[in-house]
CSV table of C-alpha atoms in Angstrom, one decimal:
chain,number,residue,atom,x,y,z
A,1,MET,CA,-67.5,-1.3,-8.3
A,2,GLY,CA,-70.7,0.4,-9.3
A,3,GLY,CA,-72.6,2.8,-11.5
A,4,GLY,CA,-74.7,5.9,-11.1
A,5,ARG,CA,-76.1,9.1,-12.4
A,6,LEU,CA,-75.2,12.7,-11.6
A,7,ASP,CA,-78.1,14.8,-12.9
A,8,ASP,CA,-78.2,13.8,-16.6
A,9,ARG,CA,-74.7,12.2,-16.7
A,10,ASN,CA,-74.2,8.5,-16.3
A,11,PHE,CA,-71.0,7.1,-14.8
A,12,THR,CA,-69.3,3.9,-13.7
A,13,GLN,CA,-67.2,4.1,-10.5
A,14,LEU,CA,-64.3,2.2,-9.0
A,15,THR,CA,-63.5,2.6,-5.3
A,16,VAL,CA,-60.4,1.2,-3.7
A,17,ARG,CA,-59.8,1.4,0.1
A,18,PRO,CA,-56.8,-0.4,1.4
A,19,ALA,CA,-57.5,-0.2,5.1
A,20,TYR,CA,-60.2,-0.5,7.7
A,21,HIS,CA,-63.8,0.3,8.1
A,22,ASP,CA,-66.8,2.3,6.8
A,23,LEU,CA,-69.9,2.8,9.0
A,24,LEU,CA,-72.0,0.7,6.6
A,25,ASP,CA,-69.5,-2.2,6.2
A,26,PRO,CA,-70.3,-5.5,7.9
A,27,PRO,CA,-70.2,-4.6,11.6
A,28,GLU,CA,-68.6,-7.7,13.1
A,29,GLY,CA,-65.4,-7.0,14.9
A,30,TYR,CA,-65.8,-3.2,15.0
A,31,ARG,CA,-67.2,-0.9,17.7
A,32,PRO,CA,-70.7,0.5,16.7
A,33,GLY,CA,-70.5,4.0,15.3
A,34,ALA,CA,-66.7,3.9,14.5
A,35,GLN,CA,-65.2,4.6,11.1
A,36,LEU,CA,-61.6,4.7,10.1
A,37,GLN,CA,-60.4,5.0,6.5
A,38,PHE,CA,-57.0,5.5,4.9
A,39,LEU,CA,-56.1,6.3,1.3
A,40,ARG,CA,-59.6,5.7,-0.2
A,41,LEU,CA,-59.7,6.5,-3.9
A,42,ASP,CA,-63.0,7.1,-5.9
A,43,ALA,CA,-62.6,7.3,-9.7
A,44,ARG,CA,-65.4,7.9,-12.2
A,45,LEU,CA,-65.8,7.3,-15.9
A,46,TYR,CA,-68.6,9.4,-17.4
A,47,THR,CA,-70.1,7.5,-20.3
A,48,ASP,CA,-71.4,10.5,-22.3
A,49,ASN,CA,-67.9,11.5,-23.3
A,50,ASP,CA,-65.6,8.8,-21.8
A,51,GLU,CA,-64.2,11.3,-19.3
A,52,LEU,CA,-62.2,9.8,-16.5
A,53,GLN,CA,-62.2,11.9,-13.3
A,54,LEU,CA,-60.8,11.5,-9.8
A,55,GLU,CA,-64.0,12.1,-7.7
A,56,GLN,CA,-62.4,11.9,-4.3
A,57,LEU,CA,-59.1,10.9,-2.6
A,58,THR,CA,-59.5,10.4,1.2
A,59,ALA,CA,-56.1,10.5,2.9
A,60,VAL,CA,-57.6,9.8,6.3
A,61,GLU,CA,-61.1,9.9,7.7
A,62,ILE,CA,-62.0,9.2,11.3
A,63,ARG,CA,-65.5,9.2,12.7
A,64,SER,CA,-66.5,8.2,16.3
A,65,LEU,CA,-70.2,8.2,17.1
A,66,SER,CA,-70.2,7.2,20.8
A,67,PRO,CA,-73.8,7.0,22.2
A,68,ARG,CA,-74.6,9.0,25.4
A,69,ASN,CA,-76.6,7.6,28.2
A,70,GLN,CA,-77.7,8.6,31.8
A,71,PHE,CA,-74.2,7.8,33.1
A,72,PHE,CA,-71.8,8.8,30.4
A,73,SER,CA,-71.7,11.7,27.9
A,74,PRO,CA,-68.9,11.0,25.4
A,75,LEU,CA,-68.2,13.4,22.7
A,76,SER,CA,-68.9,12.3,19.1
A,77,TRP,CA,-66.4,13.7,16.6
A,78,GLN,CA,-65.1,13.4,13.1
A,79,VAL,CA,-62.2,14.6,11.0
A,80,GLY,CA,-61.2,14.1,7.4
A,81,VAL,CA,-58.5,15.3,5.0
A,82,GLY,CA,-58.0,14.7,1.2
A,83,ALA,CA,-59.2,16.1,-2.1
A,84,ARG,CA,-62.8,16.0,-3.5
A,85,ARG,CA,-64.9,17.3,-6.4
A,86,THR,CA,-66.6,20.6,-5.4
A,87,GLU,CA,-68.9,23.0,-7.2
A,88,THR,CA,-67.8,26.5,-8.2
A,89,VAL,CA,-70.0,28.9,-10.0
A,90,ASP,CA,-69.6,27.3,-13.4
A,91,LYS,CA,-67.7,23.9,-13.0
A,92,ARG,CA,-66.7,21.1,-10.7
A,93,VAL,CA,-63.1,21.1,-9.6
A,94,LEU,CA,-60.9,18.8,-7.5
A,95,SER,CA,-60.2,20.7,-4.3
A,96,PRO,CA,-58.1,19.8,-1.3
A,97,TYR,CA,-60.2,19.9,1.9
A,98,LEU,CA,-60.0,19.6,5.7
A,99,ASP,CA,-63.3,19.0,7.6
A,100,GLY,CA,-64.3,18.1,11.1
A,101,GLY,CA,-67.1,18.2,13.6
A,102,ALA,CA,-68.2,17.4,17.1
A,103,GLY,CA,-71.5,16.7,18.8
A,104,GLY,CA,-73.5,13.9,20.4
A,105,SER,CA,-75.0,10.5,19.5
A,106,TRP,CA,-77.8,8.7,21.2
A,107,ARG,CA,-78.9,5.0,21.2
A,108,LEU,CA,-82.5,4.8,19.9
A,109,GLY,CA,-82.7,1.0,19.7
A,110,PRO,CA,-80.7,-2.2,19.6
A,111,TRP,CA,-79.1,-1.4,16.2
A,112,LEU,CA,-80.2,2.3,15.8
A,113,GLN,CA,-78.6,5.5,16.9
A,114,GLY,CA,-79.1,9.2,16.1
A,115,TYR,CA,-76.5,11.9,15.9
A,116,ALA,CA,-76.2,15.7,15.8
A,117,MET,CA,-72.9,17.4,15.1
A,118,GLY,CA,-71.6,20.9,14.5
A,119,THR,CA,-69.2,20.9,11.5
A,120,ALA,CA,-66.5,23.0,9.9
A,121,ASP,CA,-65.2,22.7,6.3
A,122,LEU,CA,-62.1,24.2,4.6
A,123,GLU,CA,-61.4,24.0,0.9
A,124,VAL,CA,-58.4,25.4,-1.0
A,125,ASP,CA,-58.3,25.9,-4.7
A,126,ASP,CA,-57.2,28.5,-7.3
A,127,ASP,CA,-60.7,28.4,-8.8
A,128,LEU,CA,-62.2,29.8,-5.6
A,129,LYS,CA,-62.5,33.6,-5.5
A,130,ARG,CA,-60.0,34.1,-2.7
A,131,GLY,CA,-58.1,30.8,-3.1
A,132,TYR,CA,-59.9,29.1,-0.2
A,133,ASP,CA,-63.3,28.9,1.4
A,134,PHE,CA,-64.6,28.1,4.9
A,135,ALA,CA,-68.0,26.9,6.1
A,136,PRO,CA,-69.5,26.2,9.5
A,137,GLY,CA,-72.5,23.9,9.5
A,138,ALA,CA,-74.5,21.1,11.0
A,139,ASP,CA,-75.1,17.3,10.3
A,140,LEU,CA,-78.1,15.5,11.6
A,141,GLY,CA,-78.8,11.8,11.0
A,142,LEU,CA,-79.8,8.3,11.8
A,143,ILE,CA,-77.7,5.2,11.4
A,144,HIS,CA,-78.7,1.5,11.6
A,145,GLN,CA,-75.9,-1.0,11.8
A,146,GLY,CA,-77.2,-4.6,11.4
A,147,THR,CA,-75.7,-7.9,10.7
A,148,ARG,CA,-77.6,-8.1,7.3
A,149,LEU,CA,-78.6,-4.5,6.6
A,150,SER,CA,-76.9,-1.2,7.4
A,151,THR,CA,-78.6,2.1,6.5
A,152,MET,CA,-78.0,5.8,7.0
A,153,LEU,CA,-80.3,8.8,6.6
A,154,GLY,CA,-79.4,12.4,7.2
A,155,VAL,CA,-79.3,16.1,6.3
A,156,ARG,CA,-76.3,18.4,6.1
A,157,SER,CA,-76.2,22.2,5.8
A,158,LYS,CA,-73.2,24.6,5.8
A,159,ALA,CA,-72.7,28.2,5.0
A,160,TRP,CA,-69.6,29.2,2.9
A,161,ILE,CA,-68.6,32.6,4.2
A,162,VAL,CA,-65.2,33.5,2.7
A,163,SER,CA,-65.2,33.3,-1.1
A,164,SER,CA,-68.8,32.8,-2.2
A,165,GLN,CA,-71.2,33.6,0.7
A,166,HIS,CA,-73.8,31.0,0.0
A,167,ARG,CA,-75.4,28.0,1.7
A,168,GLN,CA,-75.0,24.3,0.7
A,169,ASP,CA,-77.8,21.9,1.7
A,170,GLU,CA,-77.8,18.1,1.3
A,171,LEU,CA,-80.2,15.2,1.9
A,172,TYR,CA,-78.4,11.8,1.9
A,173,THR,CA,-79.4,8.2,2.3
A,174,ARG,CA,-77.2,5.1,2.0
A,175,ALA,CA,-77.8,1.4,2.4
A,176,SER,CA,-75.7,-1.8,2.4
A,177,TRP,CA,-77.0,-5.3,2.3
A,178,HIS,CA,-74.3,-7.8,3.7
A,179,VAL,CA,-74.6,-10.9,1.5
A,180,SER,CA,-71.7,-12.4,3.3
A,181,ARG,CA,-68.6,-11.3,5.2
A,182,ASP,CA,-66.9,-10.7,1.9
A,183,ILE,CA,-69.7,-9.3,-0.3
A,184,SER,CA,-72.1,-6.4,0.1
A,185,LEU,CA,-74.6,-4.7,-2.2
A,186,TYR,CA,-74.9,-1.0,-1.8
A,187,GLY,CA,-77.0,1.9,-2.9
A,188,GLN,CA,-77.1,5.6,-2.2
A,189,PHE,CA,-79.0,8.8,-3.1
A,190,ASN,CA,-78.0,12.4,-2.6
A,191,ARG,CA,-80.1,15.5,-3.3
A,192,GLU,CA,-78.1,18.7,-3.0
A,193,ARG,CA,-78.7,22.5,-3.3
A,194,HIS,CA,-75.5,24.4,-4.1
A,195,TYR,CA,-75.2,27.9,-5.7
A,196,ASP,CA,-79.0,27.9,-5.8
A,197,ARG,CA,-78.8,24.9,-8.2
A,198,TYR,CA,-80.3,21.5,-7.4
A,199,GLN,CA,-78.7,18.2,-8.4
A,200,SER,CA,-79.3,14.5,-7.6
A,201,THR,CA,-76.9,11.7,-7.5
A,202,TRP,CA,-77.9,8.0,-7.7
A,203,GLN,CA,-75.5,5.2,-7.2
A,204,ALA,CA,-75.5,1.4,-6.7
A,205,GLY,CA,-73.0,-1.4,-6.9
A,206,LEU,CA,-71.0,-4.2,-5.3
A,207,HIS,CA,-68.4,-4.1,-2.4
A,208,LEU,CA,-65.8,-6.9,-2.2
A,209,TYR,CA,-63.7,-7.3,0.9
A,210,PHE,CA,-60.3,-9.1,0.8
């Protein structure tokens, strides 16, 4: 449960995830750098006009950031499928998507690792010029997974090449303070350039684990 602001619009948000683990959840019992989510739903109520929107439905999302060292060079990879809000020229629409990526991850300290991945995104929607769009890109970041505090900082860039021929850039940062095994406080900030427009999203709230 939380609240936030997208540009000049305030919203409250409810997120329900029935299974498994996000990278910034309490790390006990999970392999570092591993994320596996099923059927996650993010719904927003925008308070300026009481508009309820489905922000994202994640059918499945898997991420494996396996650190490399002098003896082993495992491949880091990710894949996700679902539906999410995406920008068109004049509005935000809910678009089915499939995304993935592969690259490397490196241990930089006891709780810190960096990653660099090549990515590919596919979106399908009638509001897109040709009904679909495809974007190759890159994702670079740092992640700290601690017993009390987990944080992530990164940049993403991708070039949509089918329907719209433009670049989408994003700076993102997330943090989660683990009050206990059942409660975390979280905050996040995204700054995005899309269709030559800039927008910022702030969000903070409470995670409860059952």
